[in-house]
Amino acid sequence: MSRSLADQDGRSFDLVVIGLGPAGEKGAAQAAYFGKRVAGIEAGAVGGAVVNTGTLPSKTLRETALYLSGLRSRNLYGIEYTFGRPISAEDLFYRQKLVERSHLDQVEENLARHDVAVLHGRASFEDGHTLAVRDAVGGCARVRGDYVLIATGSRPVRPPEVPFDDERVFDTDSILRLRRIPDELVIIGAGVIGSEYATLFAALGSRVTLVDGGARLLPFLDGEMATILAEQMREVGVRLLFAQHVGSISCDDAGRVGVALADSRVLDADAVLYCGGRRGGTDGLALDRAGVVADARGRIAVDEHFATAAPGVYAAGDVIGFPALASTSMEQARVAVCHAFGFAYKRQVSALIPYGLYTIPEVSMVGASEDALRASGTPYLVGRCAFGRNARAQIAGDTTGLIKLLFDPDSRRVLGVHIIGERASELVHVGQMCMQFGGTIDVFIENVFNFPTIADAYKYAAYDGLQALARRANGAAADGAAGAGGA
């Protein structure tokens, strides 16, 4: 529950959590669930980037863009659906604000239900267990915790040479204050967020140029999936420029922004979205007073239990760096709290972490990629099922997707699952559960799937894997051979 700072001054708690985003909220609730006295300190709105600037806003905007643009209707019925008038920023953000408010209510209700004392203000360490909390009007309280969990998240990197003071230049937080849909948008940085926003704005009709210094899209993705995604992005009008570095960004009086590339080209646009990564939200915490050290990007080093170098101080979520996913952040905080208090409950974060990209189309993966298996010299075979062969995908008009299974040729154990297509982030969990229990491709063949469903594509990807096994047994040097050549 939220109380004034004056009411909290001098109180001691079993756990003090700094930051009430996904990691902080779940860590606080976990400790309170087991009867611990918990305080949570939040400088802004509870919910963190998940609710206010990142996960839920961008994913809601994606669904809104698909609806307003009629992109799905074009695939379903072969006709152009139009909104009836130009799409405004107000149209785009309307539902995002509703979803944000709804989830914010859920977070506040969860904290209140667990009797977490919420202190609104900025925290700083006075020693390893004492924190000063200062609000915007000069109020101050000091609270003490037997244990402290740092869950302050991250914020966009803002290089001084990028003119963020201009209303046409955005980072991944300020883009939510966009006043109109740009006709021409340059996005700098083809990481996850840059790629998601590129497809979102392209669906709305913006002419999008995505610039990145790397050689390909999203190097952590399976190469085949990255290639298909790049093709799909080009089809919706995204211009991809790889191996290109930005020299400077300039804004003129005519409402235009120029992005100068290292090869002397200048990209002209109405707006620029800079996606140059994030840094840990540790500024102002006075970590040195607690004996905690952050690196140059504000990230805190932790051990396998998410304990820092300072006794009794833990850290979880984006503030510790990779993988910086809301899903893993929640689990990290739960594990940290259970370790701190010795609860015989959650001892580790699962080694199987699914990744979901909410591009158009979605991409999701769990386990190893072909690139990783080749690099490690691990033998593997591949089974695929294109959505074009799946009845539900045909009904839904989503025929360009693909399920790809990587598996061990001897044991048939599944090594990796890669999916591109709508609802990929949901579908991947079927493969994840199979892998969690050491399952083989036979699991998909032996099980019955509802028909018609896209999940049924798992069965046919597994059958394709059996054909790869047969080719291998026959010694055929064909697509699907194991080893360094891949399939």
Coordinates of N, CA and C in Angstrom, one line a residue, residues 10-182:
G10 N 12.3 6.0 9.3 CA 12.8 5.2 10.4 C 12.3 3.8 10.5
R11 N 11.5 3.3 9.5 CA 11.0 2.0 9.6 C 12.0 1.0 9.1
S12 N 12.0 -0.2 9.6 CA 12.8 -1.3 9.2 C 11.9 -2.4 8.5
F13 N 12.5 -3.0 7.5 CA 11.8 -4.0 6.7 C 12.7 -5.2 6.5
D14 N 12.0 -6.4 6.3 CA 12.8 -7.5 5.9 C 13.5 -7.4 4.5
L15 N 12.8 -6.7 3.6 CA 13.2 -6.5 2.3 C 12.8 -5.1 1.8
V16 N 13.8 -4.4 1.2 CA 13.5 -3.1 0.6 C 13.8 -3.3 -0.9
V17 N 12.9 -3.0 -1.8 CA 13.1 -3.2 -3.2 C 13.1 -1.8 -3.8
I18 N 14.2 -1.5 -4.6 CA 14.3 -0.3 -5.3 C 13.9 -0.5 -6.8
G19 N 12.8 0.1 -7.1 CA 12.2 0.0 -8.4 C 11.1 -1.0 -8.5
L20 N 9.9 -0.6 -8.9 CA 8.7 -1.5 -8.9 C 8.3 -1.8 -10.4
G21 N 9.2 -2.1 -11.2 CA 8.9 -2.6 -12.5 C 8.6 -4.1 -12.4
P22 N 8.7 -4.8 -13.5 CA 8.4 -6.3 -13.4 C 9.3 -7.0 -12.4
A23 N 10.6 -6.8 -12.4 CA 11.4 -7.5 -11.4 C 11.1 -7.1 -10.0
G24 N 11.0 -5.8 -9.8 CA 10.7 -5.3 -8.4 C 9.4 -5.7 -7.9
E25 N 8.4 -5.6 -8.7 CA 7.0 -6.0 -8.3 C 7.0 -7.5 -7.9
K26 N 7.5 -8.3 -8.7 CA 7.5 -9.8 -8.5 C 8.4 -10.2 -7.3
G27 N 9.5 -9.5 -7.2 CA 10.4 -9.8 -6.0 C 9.7 -9.4 -4.7
A28 N 9.1 -8.3 -4.7 CA 8.4 -7.8 -3.5 C 7.2 -8.7 -3.1
A29 N 6.5 -9.1 -4.2 CA 5.3 -10.0 -3.9 C 5.8 -11.3 -3.4
Q30 N 6.9 -11.9 -4.0 CA 7.4 -13.2 -3.6 C 7.8 -13.2 -2.1
A31 N 8.5 -12.1 -1.6 CA 8.8 -12.1 -0.2 C 7.6 -11.9 0.7
A32 N 6.7 -11.0 0.2 CA 5.5 -10.8 1.0 C 4.6 -12.1 1.1
Y33 N 4.6 -12.8 0.1 CA 3.8 -14.1 0.0 C 4.3 -15.0 1.1
F34 N 5.6 -15.0 1.5 CA 6.1 -15.9 2.5 C 6.1 -15.1 3.9
G35 N 5.4 -14.0 4.0 CA 5.2 -13.4 5.3 C 6.2 -12.3 5.6
K36 N 7.1 -11.9 4.7 CA 8.1 -10.9 5.0 C 7.5 -9.5 4.9
R37 N 8.1 -8.6 5.7 CA 7.7 -7.2 5.6 C 8.5 -6.5 4.5
V38 N 7.8 -5.9 3.6 CA 8.4 -5.4 2.3 C 8.1 -4.0 2.1
A39 N 9.1 -3.2 1.7 CA 8.9 -1.9 1.2 C 9.4 -1.8 -0.2
G40 N 8.7 -1.1 -1.1 CA 9.1 -0.8 -2.5 C 9.3 0.7 -2.7
I41 N 10.4 1.0 -3.3 CA 10.6 2.5 -3.6 C 10.5 2.7 -5.1
E42 N 9.7 3.6 -5.5 CA 9.6 3.9 -7.0 C 9.7 5.4 -7.3
A43 N 10.6 5.8 -8.2 CA 10.8 7.2 -8.5 C 9.7 7.7 -9.5
G44 N 9.2 6.8 -10.3 CA 8.1 7.2 -11.3 C 6.8 6.5 -11.0
A45 N 6.3 6.0 -12.1 CA 5.0 5.2 -12.0 C 5.4 3.7 -11.8
V46 N 4.7 3.0 -10.9 CA 4.9 1.6 -10.8 C 4.7 0.9 -12.1
G47 N 5.3 -0.3 -12.3 CA 5.2 -1.0 -13.5 C 6.4 -0.9 -14.4
G48 N 7.2 0.1 -14.2 CA 8.5 0.2 -15.0 C 8.2 0.4 -16.5
A49 N 9.3 0.0 -17.2 CA 9.2 0.1 -18.7 C 8.2 -0.8 -19.3
V50 N 7.9 -2.0 -18.6 CA 6.9 -2.9 -19.1 C 5.5 -2.2 -19.3
V51 N 5.1 -1.4 -18.3 CA 3.8 -0.8 -18.4 C 3.9 0.6 -19.1
N52 N 4.9 1.4 -18.8 CA 4.9 2.8 -19.1 C 5.6 3.2 -20.4
T53 N 6.6 2.5 -20.8 CA 7.4 2.9 -22.0 C 7.8 1.8 -23.0
G54 N 7.7 0.6 -22.5 CA 8.3 -0.5 -23.4 C 7.4 -1.6 -23.8
T55 N 7.4 -2.7 -23.1 CA 6.8 -3.9 -23.5 C 5.3 -3.8 -23.9
L56 N 4.5 -3.4 -23.0 CA 3.0 -3.3 -23.3 C 2.7 -2.2 -24.2
P57 N 3.3 -1.0 -24.1 CA 2.9 0.0 -25.1 C 3.3 -0.3 -26.5
S58 N 4.5 -0.8 -26.7 CA 4.9 -1.1 -28.1 C 4.1 -2.3 -28.7
K59 N 3.8 -3.3 -27.9 CA 3.1 -4.4 -28.4 C 1.6 -4.0 -28.6
T60 N 1.1 -3.2 -27.8 CA -0.3 -2.7 -28.1 C -0.3 -1.8 -29.4
L61 N 0.7 -1.0 -29.6 CA 0.8 -0.2 -30.8 C 0.9 -1.1 -32.0
R62 N 1.6 -2.2 -31.9 CA 1.7 -3.2 -33.0 C 0.3 -3.7 -33.4
E63 N -0.5 -4.1 -32.4 CA -1.9 -4.6 -32.7 C -2.7 -3.5 -33.3
T64 N -2.6 -2.3 -32.8 CA -3.4 -1.2 -33.3 C -3.0 -0.8 -34.7
A65 N -1.7 -0.9 -35.0 CA -1.2 -0.6 -36.4 C -1.8 -1.6 -37.4
L66 N -1.8 -2.9 -36.9 CA -2.4 -4.0 -37.8 C -3.8 -3.7 -38.1
Y67 N -4.6 -3.3 -37.0 CA -6.0 -3.1 -37.2 C -6.3 -1.9 -38.1
L68 N -5.6 -0.7 -37.7 CA -5.9 0.5 -38.4 C -5.5 0.5 -39.9
S69 N -4.4 -0.2 -40.1 CA -3.9 -0.3 -41.5 C -4.6 -1.3 -42.4
G70 N -5.4 -2.2 -41.8 CA -6.0 -3.2 -42.6 C -5.1 -4.2 -43.2
L71 N -3.9 -4.3 -42.7 CA -2.9 -5.2 -43.3 C -3.3 -6.7 -43.2
R72 N -4.0 -7.1 -42.2 CA -4.4 -8.5 -42.1 C -5.6 -8.7 -43.1
S73 N -6.4 -7.7 -43.3 CA -7.6 -7.9 -44.2 C -7.1 -8.0 -45.6
R74 N -6.0 -7.4 -46.0 CA -5.4 -7.5 -47.3 C -5.1 -9.0 -47.6
N75 N -4.5 -9.6 -46.6 CA -4.1 -11.0 -46.8 C -5.3 -12.0 -46.8
L76 N -6.3 -11.6 -46.0 CA -7.5 -12.5 -45.8 C -8.4 -12.4 -47.1
Y77 N -8.6 -11.2 -47.5 CA -9.7 -11.1 -48.5 C -9.2 -10.5 -49.9
G78 N -7.9 -10.1 -49.9 CA -7.3 -9.6 -51.1 C -7.9 -8.2 -51.5
I79 N -8.4 -7.5 -50.5 CA -8.9 -6.2 -50.8 C -8.2 -5.2 -49.9
E80 N -8.2 -3.9 -50.3 CA -7.6 -2.9 -49.5 C -8.7 -2.3 -48.6
Y81 N -8.4 -2.4 -47.3 CA -9.2 -1.9 -46.3 C -8.6 -0.6 -45.8
T82 N -9.4 0.5 -45.7 CA -8.8 1.8 -45.3 C -9.6 2.3 -44.1
F83 N -8.9 3.0 -43.2 CA -9.5 3.5 -42.0 C -10.6 4.6 -42.2
G84 N -10.6 5.1 -43.4 CA -11.6 6.1 -43.8 C -11.1 7.6 -43.7
R85 N -10.0 7.8 -43.0 CA -9.3 9.1 -42.9 C -7.9 8.8 -42.5
P86 N -7.0 9.8 -42.7 CA -5.6 9.6 -42.3 C -5.5 9.2 -40.8
I87 N -4.7 8.2 -40.5 CA -4.5 7.7 -39.2 C -3.7 8.8 -38.4
S88 N -4.2 9.2 -37.2 CA -3.6 10.2 -36.4 C -2.8 9.5 -35.3
A89 N -2.0 10.3 -34.6 CA -1.3 9.8 -33.4 C -2.3 9.4 -32.3
E90 N -3.3 10.2 -32.2 CA -4.4 10.0 -31.2 C -5.0 8.6 -31.5
D91 N -5.3 8.3 -32.8 CA -5.8 6.9 -33.1 C -4.8 5.8 -32.6
L92 N -3.6 6.1 -32.9 CA -2.6 5.1 -32.7 C -2.4 4.8 -31.2
F93 N -2.4 5.9 -30.4 CA -2.1 5.7 -28.9 C -3.4 5.5 -28.1
Y94 N -4.6 5.5 -28.6 CA -5.8 5.4 -27.8 C -5.8 4.1 -27.0
R95 N -5.7 3.0 -27.7 CA -5.8 1.7 -27.0 C -4.6 1.5 -26.1
Q96 N -3.4 2.0 -26.5 CA -2.2 1.8 -25.7 C -2.4 2.4 -24.3
K97 N -3.1 3.6 -24.3 CA -3.3 4.2 -23.0 C -4.3 3.4 -22.1
L98 N -5.3 2.8 -22.8 CA -6.2 2.0 -22.0 C -5.6 0.7 -21.4
V99 N -4.7 0.1 -22.3 CA -4.0 -1.1 -21.8 C -3.0 -0.7 -20.7
E100 N -2.3 0.4 -20.9 CA -1.4 0.8 -19.8 C -2.1 1.1 -18.5
R101 N -3.2 1.7 -18.5 CA -4.0 2.0 -17.3 C -4.5 0.7 -16.7
S102 N -5.0 -0.2 -17.5 CA -5.5 -1.5 -17.0 C -4.4 -2.3 -16.3
H103 N -3.2 -2.4 -16.9 CA -2.1 -3.2 -16.3 C -1.6 -2.4 -15.1
L104 N -1.5 -1.1 -15.1 CA -1.1 -0.3 -14.0 C -1.9 -0.6 -12.8
D105 N -3.2 -0.7 -13.0 CA -4.2 -1.0 -11.9 C -3.9 -2.4 -11.3
Q106 N -3.5 -3.4 -12.2 CA -3.2 -4.7 -11.8 C -1.9 -4.7 -10.9
V107 N -0.9 -4.0 -11.3 CA 0.3 -3.9 -10.5 C 0.0 -3.3 -9.2
E108 N -0.7 -2.2 -9.1 CA -1.0 -1.5 -7.9 C -1.8 -2.4 -7.0
E109 N -2.8 -3.2 -7.6 CA -3.6 -4.1 -6.8 C -2.8 -5.2 -6.2
N110 N -1.8 -5.7 -7.0 CA -1.0 -6.8 -6.5 C -0.1 -6.4 -5.3
L111 N 0.5 -5.2 -5.4 CA 1.3 -4.7 -4.3 C 0.5 -4.4 -3.1
A112 N -0.8 -3.9 -3.3 CA -1.6 -3.7 -2.1 C -2.1 -5.0 -1.5
R113 N -2.4 -6.0 -2.3 CA -2.9 -7.3 -1.8 C -1.8 -7.9 -0.9
H114 N -0.5 -7.7 -1.3 CA 0.6 -8.3 -0.5 C 1.1 -7.3 0.6
D115 N 0.4 -6.2 0.8 CA 0.7 -5.3 1.8 C 2.2 -4.7 1.7
V116 N 2.6 -4.5 0.5 CA 3.9 -3.9 0.2 C 3.8 -2.4 0.4
A117 N 4.6 -1.8 1.3 CA 4.6 -0.4 1.5 C 5.3 0.3 0.4
V118 N 4.6 1.1 -0.4 CA 5.2 1.8 -1.6 C 5.5 3.2 -1.2
L119 N 6.8 3.5 -1.4 CA 7.4 4.9 -1.1 C 7.7 5.5 -2.5
H120 N 7.1 6.6 -2.7 CA 7.3 7.3 -4.0 C 8.4 8.4 -3.8
G121 N 9.5 8.1 -4.5 CA 10.6 9.1 -4.4 C 11.9 8.4 -5.0
R122 N 13.0 9.1 -5.0 CA 14.2 8.6 -5.5 C 15.1 8.1 -4.3
A123 N 15.6 6.9 -4.5 CA 16.4 6.2 -3.4 C 17.9 6.4 -3.6
S124 N 18.6 6.5 -2.5 CA 20.0 6.5 -2.5 C 20.5 5.8 -1.3
F125 N 21.6 5.0 -1.4 CA 22.1 4.3 -0.3 C 22.8 5.2 0.6
E126 N 22.6 5.0 1.9 CA 23.5 5.6 3.0 C 24.5 4.6 3.5
D127 N 24.1 3.4 3.5 CA 25.0 2.3 3.8 C 24.4 1.0 3.1
G128 N 24.9 -0.1 3.4 CA 24.5 -1.3 2.7 C 23.0 -1.7 3.0
H129 N 22.5 -1.2 4.0 CA 21.1 -1.6 4.4 C 20.2 -0.4 4.7
T130 N 20.7 0.8 4.5 CA 19.9 2.0 4.8 C 19.7 2.8 3.5
L131 N 18.5 3.2 3.3 CA 18.2 4.0 2.0 C 17.5 5.3 2.4
A132 N 17.9 6.4 1.8 CA 17.2 7.6 1.9 C 16.3 7.7 0.7
V133 N 15.1 8.2 0.9 CA 14.1 8.3 -0.2 C 13.6 9.8 -0.2
R134 N 13.8 10.5 -1.3 CA 13.5 11.9 -1.4 C 12.4 12.1 -2.5
D135 N 11.3 12.8 -2.2 CA 10.3 13.0 -3.2 C 10.5 14.4 -3.9
A136 N 9.6 14.7 -4.8 CA 9.8 15.9 -5.6 C 9.5 17.2 -4.9
V137 N 8.9 17.1 -3.7 CA 8.6 18.3 -3.0 C 9.4 18.5 -1.7
G138 N 10.5 17.8 -1.7 CA 11.5 17.9 -0.6 C 11.3 17.0 0.6
G139 N 10.3 16.1 0.6 CA 10.2 15.2 1.6 C 11.3 14.1 1.6
C140 N 11.6 13.6 2.8 CA 12.7 12.6 2.9 C 12.3 11.6 4.0
A141 N 12.6 10.3 3.7 CA 12.5 9.3 4.7 C 13.6 8.3 4.6
R142 N 14.0 7.8 5.7 CA 15.1 6.8 5.7 C 14.5 5.4 6.2
V143 N 14.7 4.4 5.4 CA 14.2 3.1 5.7 C 15.4 2.1 5.7
R144 N 15.2 1.0 6.4 CA 16.3 0.0 6.5 C 15.7 -1.3 6.1
G145 N 16.6 -2.1 5.4 CA 16.2 -3.4 5.0 C 17.2 -4.4 5.4
D146 N 16.8 -5.6 5.9 CA 17.7 -6.7 6.1 C 18.4 -7.1 4.8
Y147 N 17.5 -7.0 3.8 CA 18.0 -7.3 2.4 C 17.5 -6.2 1.5
V148 N 18.3 -5.9 0.4 CA 17.9 -4.9 -0.5 C 17.9 -5.6 -1.9
L149 N 16.9 -5.3 -2.7 CA 16.9 -5.8 -4.1 C 16.9 -4.6 -5.0
I150 N 17.9 -4.4 -5.8 CA 18.0 -3.3 -6.8 C 17.3 -3.8 -8.1
A151 N 16.2 -3.1 -8.5 CA 15.5 -3.5 -9.7 C 15.1 -2.2 -10.4
T152 N 16.1 -1.4 -10.7 CA 15.8 -0.1 -11.2 C 15.7 0.0 -12.7
G153 N 15.8 -1.2 -13.4 CA 15.6 -1.2 -14.8 C 16.7 -0.5 -15.6
S154 N 16.3 0.0 -16.8 CA 17.2 0.7 -17.7 C 16.5 1.8 -18.4
R155 N 17.3 2.6 -19.1 CA 16.8 3.7 -19.8 C 17.5 3.8 -21.2
P156 N 17.0 4.5 -22.2 CA 17.7 4.5 -23.4 C 19.0 5.3 -23.3
V157 N 20.0 4.8 -24.1 CA 21.2 5.5 -24.2 C 21.0 6.8 -25.1
R158 N 21.5 7.9 -24.6 CA 21.3 9.2 -25.4 C 22.6 9.9 -25.6
P159 N 23.3 9.5 -26.7 CA 24.6 10.2 -26.9 C 24.4 11.7 -27.1
P160 N 25.4 12.5 -26.6 CA 25.3 13.9 -26.6 C 25.2 14.5 -28.0
E161 N 25.7 13.8 -29.0 CA 25.7 14.3 -30.4 C 24.4 14.1 -31.1
V162 N 23.5 13.4 -30.5 CA 22.1 13.2 -31.1 C 21.2 14.3 -30.5
P163 N 20.6 15.1 -31.4 CA 19.8 16.3 -30.9 C 18.4 15.9 -30.4
F164 N 18.4 15.3 -29.2 CA 17.1 14.8 -28.7 C 16.2 16.0 -28.2
D165 N 16.8 17.2 -28.1 CA 16.0 18.3 -27.7 C 15.1 18.8 -28.8
D166 N 15.3 18.3 -30.0 CA 14.4 18.6 -31.1 C 13.2 17.7 -31.1
E167 N 12.0 18.2 -31.3 CA 10.8 17.5 -31.2 C 10.7 16.4 -32.3
R168 N 11.6 16.4 -33.3 CA 11.5 15.4 -34.4 C 12.5 14.3 -34.2
V169 N 13.2 14.3 -33.1 CA 14.2 13.2 -32.8 C 13.8 12.5 -31.5
F170 N 13.6 11.2 -31.6 CA 13.0 10.4 -30.5 C 14.0 9.3 -30.1
D171 N 13.8 8.9 -28.8 CA 14.4 7.7 -28.4 C 13.2 6.7 -28.1
T172 N 13.5 5.5 -27.6 CA 12.5 4.5 -27.5 C 11.5 4.8 -26.4
D173 N 11.7 5.7 -25.5 CA 10.8 6.2 -24.5 C 9.9 7.3 -25.1
S174 N 10.6 8.4 -25.6 CA 9.9 9.6 -26.1 C 9.0 9.3 -27.3
I175 N 9.2 8.2 -28.0 CA 8.4 8.0 -29.2 C 7.0 7.9 -28.9
L176 N 6.7 7.5 -27.6 CA 5.3 7.4 -27.2 C 4.6 8.8 -27.0
R177 N 5.4 9.9 -27.2 CA 4.8 11.2 -27.2 C 4.7 11.8 -28.6
L178 N 4.8 10.9 -29.6 CA 4.7 11.4 -31.0 C 3.4 12.1 -31.2
R179 N 3.5 13.2 -31.9 CA 2.3 14.0 -32.2 C 1.6 13.7 -33.5
R180 N 2.3 13.2 -34.4 CA 1.7 12.8 -35.7 C 2.5 11.6 -36.3
I181 N 1.8 10.8 -37.1 CA 2.5 9.7 -37.8 C 3.4 10.3 -38.9
P182 N 4.7 10.0 -38.8 CA 5.6 10.6 -39.8 C 5.4 10.0 -41.2

